[in-house]
């Protein structure tokens, strides 16, 4: 299975997740997964819901891992009818204001975390994309950042903020050992030959939110939502934001219309057009 995932250029985080999901499936039945079938998958799906209390999205991720294993590795058919994906509950995130984002960045535990938070907000990259940023991806002449191998193995460019460029240069000077490849080298001292993992940006968000006293749940993808919502409120058009985010379907980007205060306030409520009797007349 590992070779199949690597052949299709799945990210390291996704590869680990898929392998672990299949391992848990096999451990649940105390049996090799190649000896299990549709009945076991349905039973396991029910167990994820009723016993582990996982969300529909998490159950879907488990099913995706099993589907990949059975189709790509075992070369077996997979019936969506027999093992349907659960319907996801679409909830809108609570978007922090620009003032709250500034408080978050200022409350970063370390300069390294501060740079990570600024990069997430200034570019709208996914956390996995941030961890794989290379030094060569920073194009200061064209003032863009190249995002290579994003979701769906698609490359794209995002804007390079002058403020972020100054921060990245300061970050580069702070590194004890300059990596020839990775913009954010891993290990405790940031001198590793491999990049940071996705835990680092997640911890950067959690620790900074705690120090800033922000009660809202803050995570790397929320800063991506902030990037898109605040751009929309500043007047950027949906198509531009779609390109910057790397969305294939404009419907994905259109969700930010529900989060933008500018668009919400620009439309008057139909209540405002009603001719109502005054309260004093009704009370009389």
Short mmCIF file of N, CA and C in Angstrom, two decimals, residues 187-277:
data_model
loop_
_atom_site.label_atom_id
_atom_site.label_comp_id
_atom_site.label_asym_id
_atom_site.label_seq_id
_atom_site.Cartn_x
_atom_site.Cartn_y
_atom_site.Cartn_z
N UNK A 187 13.12 19.67 13.18
CA UNK A 187 13.75 19.37 14.48
C UNK A 187 13.70 20.57 15.41
N UNK A 188 14.08 20.34 16.65
CA UNK A 188 13.91 21.35 17.70
C UNK A 188 14.66 22.65 17.40
N UNK A 189 15.81 22.54 16.78
CA UNK A 189 16.63 23.72 16.51
C UNK A 189 16.48 24.22 15.07
N UNK A 190 15.56 23.58 14.31
CA UNK A 190 15.29 23.96 12.92
C UNK A 190 16.56 23.87 12.07
N UNK A 191 17.25 22.76 12.26
CA UNK A 191 18.47 22.51 11.47
C UNK A 191 18.39 21.17 10.76
N UNK A 192 17.22 20.54 10.75
CA UNK A 192 17.09 19.20 10.19
C UNK A 192 17.14 19.17 8.67
N UNK A 193 17.37 17.96 8.16
CA UNK A 193 17.41 17.78 6.71
C UNK A 193 16.01 17.62 6.13
N UNK A 194 15.01 17.46 7.00
CA UNK A 194 13.63 17.33 6.57
C UNK A 194 12.84 18.55 7.05
N UNK A 195 11.72 18.85 6.41
CA UNK A 195 10.94 20.03 6.83
C UNK A 195 10.12 19.73 8.09
N UNK A 196 9.53 20.77 8.66
CA UNK A 196 8.63 20.59 9.79
C UNK A 196 7.43 19.75 9.37
N UNK A 197 6.75 19.14 10.35
CA UNK A 197 5.51 18.44 10.03
C UNK A 197 4.32 19.34 10.35
N UNK A 198 3.12 18.84 10.12
CA UNK A 198 1.92 19.68 10.27
C UNK A 198 1.59 19.97 11.74
N UNK A 199 2.26 19.28 12.67
CA UNK A 199 2.02 19.59 14.09
C UNK A 199 2.54 20.98 14.44
N UNK A 200 3.61 21.39 13.79
CA UNK A 200 4.23 22.67 14.14
C UNK A 200 3.31 23.85 13.88
N UNK A 201 2.71 24.01 12.70
CA UNK A 201 1.77 25.14 12.52
C UNK A 201 0.54 25.01 13.40
N UNK A 202 0.11 23.78 13.68
CA UNK A 202 -1.04 23.62 14.56
C UNK A 202 -0.73 24.10 15.98
N UNK A 203 0.45 23.71 16.47
CA UNK A 203 0.86 24.16 17.80
C UNK A 203 1.08 25.67 17.84
N UNK A 204 1.62 26.22 16.76
CA UNK A 204 1.84 27.67 16.69
C UNK A 204 0.52 28.41 16.87
N UNK A 205 -0.55 27.91 16.25
CA UNK A 205 -1.87 28.54 16.37
C UNK A 205 -2.43 28.38 17.78
N UNK A 206 -2.34 27.19 18.32
CA UNK A 206 -2.93 26.91 19.63
C UNK A 206 -2.25 27.72 20.73
N UNK A 207 -0.92 27.73 20.74
CA UNK A 207 -0.19 28.44 21.79
C UNK A 207 -0.41 29.95 21.70
N UNK A 208 -0.40 30.48 20.47
CA UNK A 208 -0.58 31.92 20.30
C UNK A 208 -1.99 32.34 20.71
N UNK A 209 -3.00 31.54 20.35
CA UNK A 209 -4.38 31.86 20.71
C UNK A 209 -4.54 31.87 22.22
N UNK A 210 -3.90 30.93 22.90
CA UNK A 210 -3.98 30.86 24.36
C UNK A 210 -3.34 32.10 24.98
N UNK A 211 -2.19 32.48 24.47
CA UNK A 211 -1.48 33.65 25.02
C UNK A 211 -2.23 34.95 24.72
N UNK A 212 -2.92 34.99 23.57
CA UNK A 212 -3.65 36.20 23.18
C UNK A 212 -5.01 36.29 23.85
N UNK A 213 -5.43 35.21 24.50
CA UNK A 213 -6.74 35.20 25.14
C UNK A 213 -7.88 35.09 24.16
N UNK A 214 -7.63 34.53 22.99
CA UNK A 214 -8.67 34.36 21.97
C UNK A 214 -9.45 33.09 22.28
N UNK A 215 -10.74 33.22 22.50
CA UNK A 215 -11.56 32.08 22.89
C UNK A 215 -11.97 31.22 21.70
N UNK A 216 -11.97 31.79 20.51
CA UNK A 216 -12.33 31.03 19.32
C UNK A 216 -11.28 29.95 19.07
N UNK A 217 -11.73 28.84 18.51
CA UNK A 217 -10.80 27.76 18.16
C UNK A 217 -9.97 28.21 16.97
N UNK A 218 -8.66 28.21 17.13
CA UNK A 218 -7.76 28.69 16.08
C UNK A 218 -6.90 27.52 15.61
N UNK A 219 -6.84 27.33 14.30
CA UNK A 219 -6.07 26.25 13.70
C UNK A 219 -5.57 26.75 12.34
N UNK A 220 -4.58 26.10 11.75
CA UNK A 220 -3.99 26.63 10.51
C UNK A 220 -5.00 26.89 9.39
N UNK A 221 -5.95 26.00 9.21
CA UNK A 221 -6.90 26.19 8.11
C UNK A 221 -7.80 27.39 8.35
N UNK A 222 -7.98 27.77 9.61
CA UNK A 222 -8.79 28.95 9.91
C UNK A 222 -8.11 30.21 9.37
N UNK A 223 -6.79 30.25 9.41
CA UNK A 223 -6.08 31.40 8.85
C UNK A 223 -6.23 31.43 7.33
N UNK A 224 -6.38 30.28 6.71
CA UNK A 224 -6.69 30.23 5.27
C UNK A 224 -8.07 30.83 5.03
N UNK A 225 -9.04 30.50 5.89
CA UNK A 225 -10.37 31.10 5.78
C UNK A 225 -10.29 32.62 5.98
N UNK A 226 -9.47 33.05 6.95
CA UNK A 226 -9.31 34.49 7.20
C UNK A 226 -8.74 35.19 5.97
N UNK A 227 -7.74 34.58 5.38
CA UNK A 227 -7.10 35.12 4.17
C UNK A 227 -8.16 35.39 3.10
N UNK A 228 -9.00 34.39 2.82
CA UNK A 228 -10.00 34.52 1.76
C UNK A 228 -11.10 35.51 2.14
N UNK A 229 -11.58 35.42 3.38
CA UNK A 229 -12.67 36.30 3.81
C UNK A 229 -12.24 37.76 3.85
N UNK A 230 -11.06 38.01 4.39
CA UNK A 230 -10.58 39.39 4.49
C UNK A 230 -10.25 39.97 3.11
N UNK A 231 -9.78 39.12 2.19
CA UNK A 231 -9.58 39.59 0.81
C UNK A 231 -10.90 39.99 0.18
N UNK A 232 -11.92 39.17 0.40
CA UNK A 232 -13.25 39.46 -0.16
C UNK A 232 -13.79 40.75 0.42
N UNK A 233 -13.61 40.96 1.71
CA UNK A 233 -14.09 42.18 2.35
C UNK A 233 -13.33 43.41 1.86
N UNK A 234 -12.09 43.19 1.40
CA UNK A 234 -11.28 44.31 0.89
C UNK A 234 -11.58 44.62 -0.56
N UNK A 235 -12.46 43.81 -1.21
CA UNK A 235 -12.86 44.11 -2.57
C UNK A 235 -12.35 43.17 -3.64
N UNK A 236 -11.58 42.13 -3.26
CA UNK A 236 -11.10 41.17 -4.26
C UNK A 236 -12.28 40.37 -4.81
N UNK A 237 -12.20 39.99 -6.08
CA UNK A 237 -13.29 39.24 -6.69
C UNK A 237 -13.13 37.74 -6.41
N UNK A 238 -14.22 37.01 -6.52
CA UNK A 238 -14.23 35.58 -6.18
C UNK A 238 -13.28 34.77 -7.06
N UNK A 239 -13.22 35.09 -8.35
CA UNK A 239 -12.39 34.31 -9.25
C UNK A 239 -10.91 34.43 -8.87
N UNK A 240 -10.47 35.63 -8.51
CA UNK A 240 -9.09 35.82 -8.08
C UNK A 240 -8.80 35.00 -6.82
N UNK A 241 -9.73 35.04 -5.86
CA UNK A 241 -9.55 34.29 -4.63
C UNK A 241 -9.54 32.79 -4.92
N UNK A 242 -10.37 32.36 -5.86
CA UNK A 242 -10.39 30.96 -6.26
C UNK A 242 -9.01 30.50 -6.75
N UNK A 243 -8.37 31.32 -7.57
CA UNK A 243 -7.05 30.99 -8.11
C UNK A 243 -6.01 30.95 -6.99
N UNK A 244 -6.07 31.92 -6.10
CA UNK A 244 -5.10 31.99 -5.00
C UNK A 244 -5.23 30.80 -4.06
N UNK A 245 -6.47 30.34 -3.84
CA UNK A 245 -6.69 29.22 -2.93
C UNK A 245 -6.45 27.87 -3.61
N UNK A 246 -6.45 27.85 -4.93
CA UNK A 246 -6.27 26.58 -5.64
C UNK A 246 -7.54 25.75 -5.68
N UNK A 247 -8.70 26.41 -5.66
CA UNK A 247 -9.97 25.70 -5.74
C UNK A 247 -10.27 25.33 -7.19
N UNK A 248 -10.77 24.12 -7.41
CA UNK A 248 -11.17 23.71 -8.76
C UNK A 248 -12.56 24.23 -9.12
N UNK A 249 -13.42 24.33 -8.13
CA UNK A 249 -14.80 24.72 -8.35
C UNK A 249 -15.07 26.04 -7.65
N UNK A 250 -15.69 26.96 -8.37
CA UNK A 250 -15.99 28.27 -7.80
C UNK A 250 -16.96 28.15 -6.62
N UNK A 251 -17.73 27.05 -6.57
CA UNK A 251 -18.66 26.86 -5.45
C UNK A 251 -17.90 26.77 -4.12
N UNK A 252 -16.70 26.20 -4.16
CA UNK A 252 -15.91 26.12 -2.94
C UNK A 252 -15.57 27.52 -2.43
N UNK A 253 -15.25 28.40 -3.36
CA UNK A 253 -14.86 29.76 -2.99
C UNK A 253 -16.05 30.60 -2.59
N UNK A 254 -17.21 30.30 -3.20
CA UNK A 254 -18.41 31.10 -2.96
C UNK A 254 -18.87 31.03 -1.51
N UNK A 255 -18.42 30.03 -0.75
CA UNK A 255 -18.82 29.92 0.65
C UNK A 255 -18.38 31.16 1.44
N UNK A 256 -17.32 31.83 0.96
CA UNK A 256 -16.81 32.99 1.69
C UNK A 256 -17.74 34.20 1.58
N UNK A 257 -18.70 34.12 0.65
CA UNK A 257 -19.72 35.17 0.60
C UNK A 257 -20.55 35.15 1.89
N UNK A 258 -20.69 33.95 2.48
CA UNK A 258 -21.47 33.82 3.71
C UNK A 258 -20.69 34.34 4.92
N UNK A 259 -19.37 34.50 4.76
CA UNK A 259 -18.53 34.89 5.88
C UNK A 259 -18.11 36.36 5.80
N UNK A 260 -18.29 36.97 4.65
CA UNK A 260 -17.84 38.34 4.44
C UNK A 260 -18.84 39.33 5.01
N UNK A 261 -18.40 40.17 5.94
CA UNK A 261 -19.28 41.19 6.51
C UNK A 261 -19.70 42.21 5.46
N UNK A 262 -18.79 42.51 4.53
CA UNK A 262 -19.11 43.51 3.50
C UNK A 262 -20.29 43.06 2.67
N UNK A 263 -20.31 41.76 2.31
CA UNK A 263 -21.41 41.28 1.48
C UNK A 263 -22.69 41.09 2.30
N UNK A 264 -22.55 40.72 3.55
CA UNK A 264 -23.73 40.57 4.40
C UNK A 264 -24.39 41.92 4.66
N UNK A 265 -23.58 42.95 4.90
CA UNK A 265 -24.12 44.26 5.23
C UNK A 265 -24.59 45.02 3.98
N UNK A 266 -24.09 44.58 2.81
CA UNK A 266 -24.46 45.30 1.58
C UNK A 266 -25.89 45.00 1.15
N UNK A 267 -26.46 43.93 1.67
CA UNK A 267 -27.82 43.54 1.30
C UNK A 267 -28.76 43.89 2.44
N UNK A 268 -29.75 44.70 2.15
CA UNK A 268 -30.70 45.11 3.18
C UNK A 268 -31.67 43.99 3.48
N UNK A 269 -32.09 43.90 4.72
CA UNK A 269 -33.11 42.93 5.12
C UNK A 269 -34.45 43.34 4.53
N UNK A 270 -35.31 42.40 4.10
CA UNK A 270 -36.63 42.78 3.57
C UNK A 270 -37.50 43.46 4.63
N UNK A 271 -37.15 43.27 5.92
CA UNK A 271 -37.89 43.94 6.98
C UNK A 271 -37.80 45.45 6.85
N UNK A 272 -36.64 45.93 6.30
CA UNK A 272 -36.43 47.37 6.21
C UNK A 272 -37.39 48.04 5.23
N UNK A 273 -37.99 47.28 4.32
CA UNK A 273 -38.88 47.87 3.31
C UNK A 273 -40.35 47.80 3.70
N UNK A 274 -40.64 47.17 4.84
CA UNK A 274 -42.04 47.09 5.27
C UNK A 274 -42.49 48.40 5.90
N UNK A 275 -43.75 48.73 5.67
CA UNK A 275 -44.35 49.90 6.32
C UNK A 275 -45.14 49.38 7.51
N UNK A 276 -44.62 49.62 8.70
CA UNK A 276 -45.22 49.09 9.92
C UNK A 276 -45.80 50.21 10.75
N UNK A 277 -46.82 49.91 11.49
CA UNK A 277 -47.37 50.87 12.42
C UNK A 277 -46.37 51.10 13.55
#
